[in-house]
Tab-separated table of C-alpha atoms and ligand atoms in Angstrom:
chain	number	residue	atom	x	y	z
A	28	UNK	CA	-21.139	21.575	36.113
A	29	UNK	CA	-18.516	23.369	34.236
A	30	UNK	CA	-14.920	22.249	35.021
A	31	UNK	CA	-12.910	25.679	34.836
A	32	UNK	CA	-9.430	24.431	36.775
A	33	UNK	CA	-6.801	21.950	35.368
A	34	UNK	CA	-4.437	20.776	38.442
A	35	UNK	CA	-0.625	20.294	36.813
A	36	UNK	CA	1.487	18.318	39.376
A	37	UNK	CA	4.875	19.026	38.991
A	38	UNK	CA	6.582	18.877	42.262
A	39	UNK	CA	8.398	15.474	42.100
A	40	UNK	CA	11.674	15.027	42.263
A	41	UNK	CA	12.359	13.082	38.606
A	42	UNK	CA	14.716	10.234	40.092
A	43	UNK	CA	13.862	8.150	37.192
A	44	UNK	CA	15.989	11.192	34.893
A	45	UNK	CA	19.012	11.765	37.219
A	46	UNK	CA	21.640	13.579	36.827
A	47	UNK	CA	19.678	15.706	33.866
A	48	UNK	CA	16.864	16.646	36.837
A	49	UNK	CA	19.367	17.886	39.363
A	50	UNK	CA	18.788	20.999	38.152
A	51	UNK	CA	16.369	21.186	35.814
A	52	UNK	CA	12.742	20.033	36.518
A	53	UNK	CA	12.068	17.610	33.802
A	54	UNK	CA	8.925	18.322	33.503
A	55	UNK	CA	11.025	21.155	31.325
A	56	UNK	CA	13.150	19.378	28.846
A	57	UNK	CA	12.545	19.294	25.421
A	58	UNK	CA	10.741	18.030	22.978
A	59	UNK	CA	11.680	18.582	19.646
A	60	UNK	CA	11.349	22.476	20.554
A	61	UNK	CA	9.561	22.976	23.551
A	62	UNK	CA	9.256	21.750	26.669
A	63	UNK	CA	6.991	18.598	28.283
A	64	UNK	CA	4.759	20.749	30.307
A	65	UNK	CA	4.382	23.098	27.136
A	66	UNK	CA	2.587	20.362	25.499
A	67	UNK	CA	0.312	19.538	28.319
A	68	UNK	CA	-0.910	22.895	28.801
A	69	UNK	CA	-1.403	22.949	25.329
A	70	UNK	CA	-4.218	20.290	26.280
A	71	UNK	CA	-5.559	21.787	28.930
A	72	UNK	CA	-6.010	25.242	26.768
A	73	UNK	CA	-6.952	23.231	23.644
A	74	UNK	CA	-9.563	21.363	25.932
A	75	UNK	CA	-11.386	25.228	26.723
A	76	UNK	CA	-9.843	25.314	30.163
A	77	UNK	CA	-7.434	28.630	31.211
A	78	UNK	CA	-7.441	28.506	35.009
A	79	UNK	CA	-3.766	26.231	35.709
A	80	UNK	CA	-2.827	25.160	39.348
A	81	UNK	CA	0.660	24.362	39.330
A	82	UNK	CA	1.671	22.181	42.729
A	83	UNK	CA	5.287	22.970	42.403
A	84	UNK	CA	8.472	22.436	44.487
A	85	UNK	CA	11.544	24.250	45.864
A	86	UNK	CA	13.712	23.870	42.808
A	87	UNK	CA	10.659	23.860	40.054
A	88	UNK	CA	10.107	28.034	39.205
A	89	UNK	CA	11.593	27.532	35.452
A	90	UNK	CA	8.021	25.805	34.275
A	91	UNK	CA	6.772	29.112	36.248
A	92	UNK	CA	8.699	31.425	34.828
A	93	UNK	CA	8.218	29.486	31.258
A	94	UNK	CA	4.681	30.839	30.860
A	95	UNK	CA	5.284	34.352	32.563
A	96	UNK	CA	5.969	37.344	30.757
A	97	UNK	CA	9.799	38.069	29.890
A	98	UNK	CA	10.137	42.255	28.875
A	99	UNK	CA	13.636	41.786	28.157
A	100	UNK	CA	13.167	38.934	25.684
A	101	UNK	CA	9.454	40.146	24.184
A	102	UNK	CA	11.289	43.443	23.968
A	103	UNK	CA	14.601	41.926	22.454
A	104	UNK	CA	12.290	40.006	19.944
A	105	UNK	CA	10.280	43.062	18.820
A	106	UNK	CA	13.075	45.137	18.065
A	107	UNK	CA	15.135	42.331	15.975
A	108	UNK	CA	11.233	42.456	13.882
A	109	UNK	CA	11.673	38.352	14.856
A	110	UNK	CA	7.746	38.754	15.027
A	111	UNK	CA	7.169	34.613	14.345
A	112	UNK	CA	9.425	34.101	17.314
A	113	UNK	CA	7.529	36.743	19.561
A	114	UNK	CA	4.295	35.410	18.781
A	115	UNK	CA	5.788	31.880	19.666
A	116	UNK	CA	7.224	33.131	23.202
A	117	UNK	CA	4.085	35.102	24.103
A	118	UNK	CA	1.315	32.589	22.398
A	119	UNK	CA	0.239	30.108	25.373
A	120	UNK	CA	0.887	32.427	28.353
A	121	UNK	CA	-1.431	35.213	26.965
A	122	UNK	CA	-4.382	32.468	27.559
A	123	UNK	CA	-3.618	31.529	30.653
A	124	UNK	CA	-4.235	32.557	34.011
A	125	UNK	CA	-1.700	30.644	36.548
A	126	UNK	CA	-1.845	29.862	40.447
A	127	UNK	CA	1.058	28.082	41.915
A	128	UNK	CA	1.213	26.385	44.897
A	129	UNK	CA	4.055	24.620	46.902
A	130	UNK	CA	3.968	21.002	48.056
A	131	UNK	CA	6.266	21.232	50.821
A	132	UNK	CA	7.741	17.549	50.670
A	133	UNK	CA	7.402	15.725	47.960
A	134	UNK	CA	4.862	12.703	49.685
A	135	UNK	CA	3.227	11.425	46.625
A	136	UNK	CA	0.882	12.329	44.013
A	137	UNK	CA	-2.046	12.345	46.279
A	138	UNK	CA	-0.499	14.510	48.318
A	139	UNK	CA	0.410	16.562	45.833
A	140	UNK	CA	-3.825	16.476	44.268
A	141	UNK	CA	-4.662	17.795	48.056
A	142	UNK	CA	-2.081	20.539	48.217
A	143	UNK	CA	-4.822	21.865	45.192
A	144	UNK	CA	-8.050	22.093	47.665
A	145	UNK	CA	-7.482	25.842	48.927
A	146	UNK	CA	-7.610	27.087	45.342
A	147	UNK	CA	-10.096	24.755	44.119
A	148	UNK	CA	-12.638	24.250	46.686
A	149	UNK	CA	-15.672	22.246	46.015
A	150	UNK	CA	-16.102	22.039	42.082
A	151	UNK	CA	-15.007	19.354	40.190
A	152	UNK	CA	-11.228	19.997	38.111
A	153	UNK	CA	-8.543	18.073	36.175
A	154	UNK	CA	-5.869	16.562	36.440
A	155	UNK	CA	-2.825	16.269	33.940
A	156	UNK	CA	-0.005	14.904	34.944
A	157	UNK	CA	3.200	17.154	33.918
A	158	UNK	CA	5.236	13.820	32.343
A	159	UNK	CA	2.979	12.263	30.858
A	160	UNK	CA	1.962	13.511	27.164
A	161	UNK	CA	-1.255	12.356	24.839
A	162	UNK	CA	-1.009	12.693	21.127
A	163	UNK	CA	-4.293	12.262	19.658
A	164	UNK	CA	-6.418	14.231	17.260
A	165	UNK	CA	-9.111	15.198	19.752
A	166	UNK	CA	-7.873	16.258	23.232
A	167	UNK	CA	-7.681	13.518	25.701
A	168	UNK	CA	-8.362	16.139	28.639
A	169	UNK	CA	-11.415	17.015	25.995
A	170	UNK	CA	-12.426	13.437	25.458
A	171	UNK	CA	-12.957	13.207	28.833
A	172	UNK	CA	-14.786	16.891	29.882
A	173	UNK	CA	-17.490	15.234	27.312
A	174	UNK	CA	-17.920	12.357	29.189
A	175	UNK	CA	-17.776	14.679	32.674
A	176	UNK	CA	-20.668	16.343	30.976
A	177	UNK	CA	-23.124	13.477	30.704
A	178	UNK	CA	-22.191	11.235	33.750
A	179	UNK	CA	-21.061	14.236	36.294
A	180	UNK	CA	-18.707	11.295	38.332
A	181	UNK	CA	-14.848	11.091	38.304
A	182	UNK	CA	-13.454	9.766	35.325
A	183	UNK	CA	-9.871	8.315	35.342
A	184	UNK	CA	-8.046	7.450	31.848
A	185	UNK	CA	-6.923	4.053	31.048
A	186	UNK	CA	-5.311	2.551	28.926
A	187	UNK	CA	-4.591	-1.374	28.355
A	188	UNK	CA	-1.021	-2.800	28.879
A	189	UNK	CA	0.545	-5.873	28.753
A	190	UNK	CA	0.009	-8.180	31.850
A	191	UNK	CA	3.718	-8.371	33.098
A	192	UNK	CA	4.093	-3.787	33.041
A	193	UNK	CA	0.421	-4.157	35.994
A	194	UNK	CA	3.340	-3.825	38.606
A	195	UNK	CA	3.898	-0.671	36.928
A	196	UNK	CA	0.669	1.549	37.143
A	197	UNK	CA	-2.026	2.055	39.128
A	198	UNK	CA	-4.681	-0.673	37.621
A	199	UNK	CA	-8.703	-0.686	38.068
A	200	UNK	CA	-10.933	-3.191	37.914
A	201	UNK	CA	-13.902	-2.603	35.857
A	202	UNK	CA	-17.182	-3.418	34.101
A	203	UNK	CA	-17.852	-1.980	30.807
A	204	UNK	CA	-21.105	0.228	30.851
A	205	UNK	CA	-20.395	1.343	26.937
A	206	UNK	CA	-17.738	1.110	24.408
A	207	UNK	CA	-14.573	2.456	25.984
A	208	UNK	CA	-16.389	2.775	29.262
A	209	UNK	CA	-15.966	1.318	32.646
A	210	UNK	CA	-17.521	1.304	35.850
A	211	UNK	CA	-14.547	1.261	38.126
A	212	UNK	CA	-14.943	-1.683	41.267
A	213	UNK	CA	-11.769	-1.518	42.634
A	214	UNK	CA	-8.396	0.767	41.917
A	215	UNK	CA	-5.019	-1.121	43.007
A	216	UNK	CA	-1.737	0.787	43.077
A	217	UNK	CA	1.184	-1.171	40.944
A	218	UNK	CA	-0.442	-4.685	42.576
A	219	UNK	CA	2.052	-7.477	42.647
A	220	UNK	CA	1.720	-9.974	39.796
A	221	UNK	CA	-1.073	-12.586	40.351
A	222	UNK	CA	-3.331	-9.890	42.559
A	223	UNK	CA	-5.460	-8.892	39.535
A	224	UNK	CA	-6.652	-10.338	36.240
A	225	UNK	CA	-7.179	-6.734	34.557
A	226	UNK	CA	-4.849	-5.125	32.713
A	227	UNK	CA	-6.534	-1.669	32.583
A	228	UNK	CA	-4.055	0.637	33.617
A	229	UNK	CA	-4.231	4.642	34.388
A	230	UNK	CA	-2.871	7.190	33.141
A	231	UNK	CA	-1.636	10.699	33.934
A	232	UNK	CA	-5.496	12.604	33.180
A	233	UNK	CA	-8.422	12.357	35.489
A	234	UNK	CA	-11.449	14.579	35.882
A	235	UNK	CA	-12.147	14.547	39.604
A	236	UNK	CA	-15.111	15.500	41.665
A	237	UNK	CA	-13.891	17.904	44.875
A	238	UNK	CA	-15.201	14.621	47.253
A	239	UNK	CA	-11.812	13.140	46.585
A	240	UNK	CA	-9.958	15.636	49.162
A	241	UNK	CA	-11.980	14.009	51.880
A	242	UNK	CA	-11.078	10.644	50.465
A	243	UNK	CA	-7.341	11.873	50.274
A	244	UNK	CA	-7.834	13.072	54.063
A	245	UNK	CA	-8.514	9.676	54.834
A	246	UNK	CA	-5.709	8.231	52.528
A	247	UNK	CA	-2.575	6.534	54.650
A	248	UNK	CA	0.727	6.428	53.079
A	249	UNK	CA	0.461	3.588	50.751
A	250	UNK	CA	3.484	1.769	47.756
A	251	UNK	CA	6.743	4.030	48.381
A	252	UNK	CA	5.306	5.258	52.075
A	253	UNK	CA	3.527	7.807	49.871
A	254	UNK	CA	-0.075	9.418	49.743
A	255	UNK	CA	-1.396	7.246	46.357
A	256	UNK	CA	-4.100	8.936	44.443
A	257	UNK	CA	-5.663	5.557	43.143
A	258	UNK	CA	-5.725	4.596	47.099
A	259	UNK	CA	-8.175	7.730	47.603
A	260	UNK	CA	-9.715	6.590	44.231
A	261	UNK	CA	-9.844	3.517	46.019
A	262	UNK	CA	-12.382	5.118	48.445
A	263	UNK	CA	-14.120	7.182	46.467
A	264	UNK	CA	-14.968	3.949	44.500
A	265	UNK	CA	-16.706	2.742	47.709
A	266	UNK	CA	-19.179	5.961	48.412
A	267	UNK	CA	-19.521	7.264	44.442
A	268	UNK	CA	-19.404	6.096	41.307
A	269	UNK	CA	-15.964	6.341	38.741
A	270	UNK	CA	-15.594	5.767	35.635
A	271	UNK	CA	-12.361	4.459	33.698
A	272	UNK	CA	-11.998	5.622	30.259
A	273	UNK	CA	-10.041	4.085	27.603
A	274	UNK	CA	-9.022	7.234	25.238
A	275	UNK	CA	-8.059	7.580	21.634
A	276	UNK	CA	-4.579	8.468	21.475
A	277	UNK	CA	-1.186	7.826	22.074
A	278	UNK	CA	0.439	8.430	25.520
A	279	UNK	CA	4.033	8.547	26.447
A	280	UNK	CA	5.340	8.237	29.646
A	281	UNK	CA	7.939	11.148	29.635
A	282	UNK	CA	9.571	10.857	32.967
A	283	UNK	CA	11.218	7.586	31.741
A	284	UNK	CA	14.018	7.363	29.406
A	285	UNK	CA	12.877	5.489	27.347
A	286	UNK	CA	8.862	7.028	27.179
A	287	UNK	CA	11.229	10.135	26.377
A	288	UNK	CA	12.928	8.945	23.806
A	289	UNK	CA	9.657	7.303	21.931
A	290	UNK	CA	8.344	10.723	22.421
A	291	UNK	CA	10.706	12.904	20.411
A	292	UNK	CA	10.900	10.608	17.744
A	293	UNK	CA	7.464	11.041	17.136
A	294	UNK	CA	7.149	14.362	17.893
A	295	UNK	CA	9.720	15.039	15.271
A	296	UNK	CA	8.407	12.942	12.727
A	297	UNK	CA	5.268	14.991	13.133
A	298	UNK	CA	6.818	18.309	13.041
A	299	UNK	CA	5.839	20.754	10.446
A	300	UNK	CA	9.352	22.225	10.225
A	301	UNK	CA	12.166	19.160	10.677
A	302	UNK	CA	9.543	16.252	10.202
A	303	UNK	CA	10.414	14.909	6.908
A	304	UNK	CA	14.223	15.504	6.691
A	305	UNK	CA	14.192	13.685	10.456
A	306	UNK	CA	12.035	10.683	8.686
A	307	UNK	CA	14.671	10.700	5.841
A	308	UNK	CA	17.297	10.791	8.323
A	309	UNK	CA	15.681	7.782	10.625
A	310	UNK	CA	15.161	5.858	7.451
A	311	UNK	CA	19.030	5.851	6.520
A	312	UNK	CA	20.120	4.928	9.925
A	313	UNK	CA	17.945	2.047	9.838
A	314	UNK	CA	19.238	1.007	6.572
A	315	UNK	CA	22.941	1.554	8.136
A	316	UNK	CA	21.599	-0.567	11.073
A	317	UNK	CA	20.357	-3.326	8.578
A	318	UNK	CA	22.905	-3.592	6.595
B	560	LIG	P1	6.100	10.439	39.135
B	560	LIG	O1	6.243	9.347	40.110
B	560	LIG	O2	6.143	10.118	37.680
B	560	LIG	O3	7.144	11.593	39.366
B	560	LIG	O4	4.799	11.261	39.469
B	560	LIG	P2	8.478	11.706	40.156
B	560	LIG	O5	8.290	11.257	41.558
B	560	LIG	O6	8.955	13.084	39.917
B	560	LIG	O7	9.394	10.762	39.271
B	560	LIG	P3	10.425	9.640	39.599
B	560	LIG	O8	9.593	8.389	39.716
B	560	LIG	O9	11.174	10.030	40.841
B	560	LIG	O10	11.303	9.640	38.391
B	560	LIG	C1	3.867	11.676	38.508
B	560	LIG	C2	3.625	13.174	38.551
B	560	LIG	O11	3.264	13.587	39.860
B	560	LIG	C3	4.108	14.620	40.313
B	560	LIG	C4	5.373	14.527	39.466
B	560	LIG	O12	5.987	15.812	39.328
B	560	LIG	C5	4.859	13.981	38.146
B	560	LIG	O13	4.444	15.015	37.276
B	560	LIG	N1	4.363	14.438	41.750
B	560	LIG	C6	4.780	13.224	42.225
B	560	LIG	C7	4.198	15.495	42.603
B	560	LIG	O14	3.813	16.613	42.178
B	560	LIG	N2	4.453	15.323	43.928
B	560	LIG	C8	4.868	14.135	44.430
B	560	LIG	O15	5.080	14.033	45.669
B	560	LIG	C9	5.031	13.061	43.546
């Protein structure tokens, strides 16, 4: 079972980054020198998958219009001969082929997952969230199509925290079946401190079998009076199997200030272009801190 659709929710309303995502979706500000979702569909390509399901919102067509074609600035480009620039707008877009579809109120990310059904259908797809980014040498949307490939179940990527953050992710219970993987038991959606022992917490990738639409049919409004994806995980867990994975990389919660901010530092200290005058730079302010 080859999985040939990624599923990019991006219809949320970015509370967390008010007043910068009145107006602009933050799923499209920067890092370093492109945007968030840039980087994710990076993934998904990078990870052999071209067929991209946005679920997108009144207020969300610049990530659209991001990867369509732009005559007036491919044409601009061409003329100035900035050829490294008009490789750089077209690159990404050229390999991929894009279906968007509208959540009509923003009622949660399992709402959002089901809104994906009528262009899916019954094969098995991804899902990368559009704030949350993975830095890590293989693919974490790869990492897991492997695993897709032997076990043919759900996977959902984890990743452990420290006990006191549980409240703030969904968190699964688990029995490791083989280094890095878990048989999921139970999935509990930011649990109150004391309700469980793990610390395994998810993360914006999952590989999903099409099953979980009739799960999220069944899914009532759960944390936030919204339709939780871990609560149709939840049930899923009860009639098939799911794994958990815990994936090599990095991730960084983009939607949060802060997640944002660790993200662009290290972004930048990576980048081929500014990376080592920004690490020169970072290591004088921390001497001005210091001293
Ligand atoms: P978040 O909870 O991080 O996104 O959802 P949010 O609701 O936009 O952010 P805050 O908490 O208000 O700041 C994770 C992902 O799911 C999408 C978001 O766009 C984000 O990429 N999402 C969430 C939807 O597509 N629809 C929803 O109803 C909720």
């Amino acid at each position: 079972m080859k999985i040939k659709k990624a599923v990019l929710p991006v219809a949320g309303l970015g509370t967390r980054f008010l007043p910068a995502t009145k107006a602009i979706p933050k799923e499209m500000l920067t890092i370093v020198d492109r945007p968030t979702i840039q980087y994710i569909v990076e993934e998904v390509v990078a990870s052999g998958i071209r067929e991209i399901v946005f679920i997108t919102a009144a207020g969300k067509s610049a990530i659209e219009n991001h990867f369509d074609y732009s005559f007036e600035l491919e044409t601009f480009l061409a003329q100035k001969g900035k050829l490294d620039l008009l490789r750089e707008v077209r690159g990404i877009s050229r390999l991929i082929d894009l279906v968007s579809v509208r959540q009509k109120e923003p009622l949660g990310l399992g709402h959002a997952v089901k809104a994906s059904e009528p262009v899916v259908g019954n094969q098995p797809f991804a899902v990368l969230l559009g704030d949350d980014l993975v830095d890590s040498d293989v693919p974490c949307a790869y990492q897991m199509l492997k695993i897709f490939d032997e076990y043919e179940e759900s996977i959902v990527a984890v990743q452990r925290v420290p006990q006191e953050e549980t409240h703030q992710y969904g968190i699964v219970e688990a029995v490791e079946v083989a280094p890095g993987l878990h048989k999921v038991e139970k999935l509990i959606e930011k649990p109150k401190r004391g309700v469980t022992k793990s610390n395994l917490a998810i993360i914006g990738r999952y590989v999903l079998r099409p099953e979980i639409y009739s799960c999220l049919s069944r899914t009532l409004p759960g944390i936030g009076g919204e339709i939780q994806l871990t609560d149709a995980l939840n049930i899923l867990c009860k009639e098939r199997t799911i794994y958990a994975y815990e994936f090599q990389g990095k991730r960084f919660d983009a939607g949060d200030k802060l997640g944002y901010l660790k993200a662009t530092v290290e972004y930048a200290l990576a980048h081929p272009e500014v990376g080592s005058s920004f690490k020169k730079y970072l290591q004088n302010l921390i001497k001005q801190i210091e001293g």
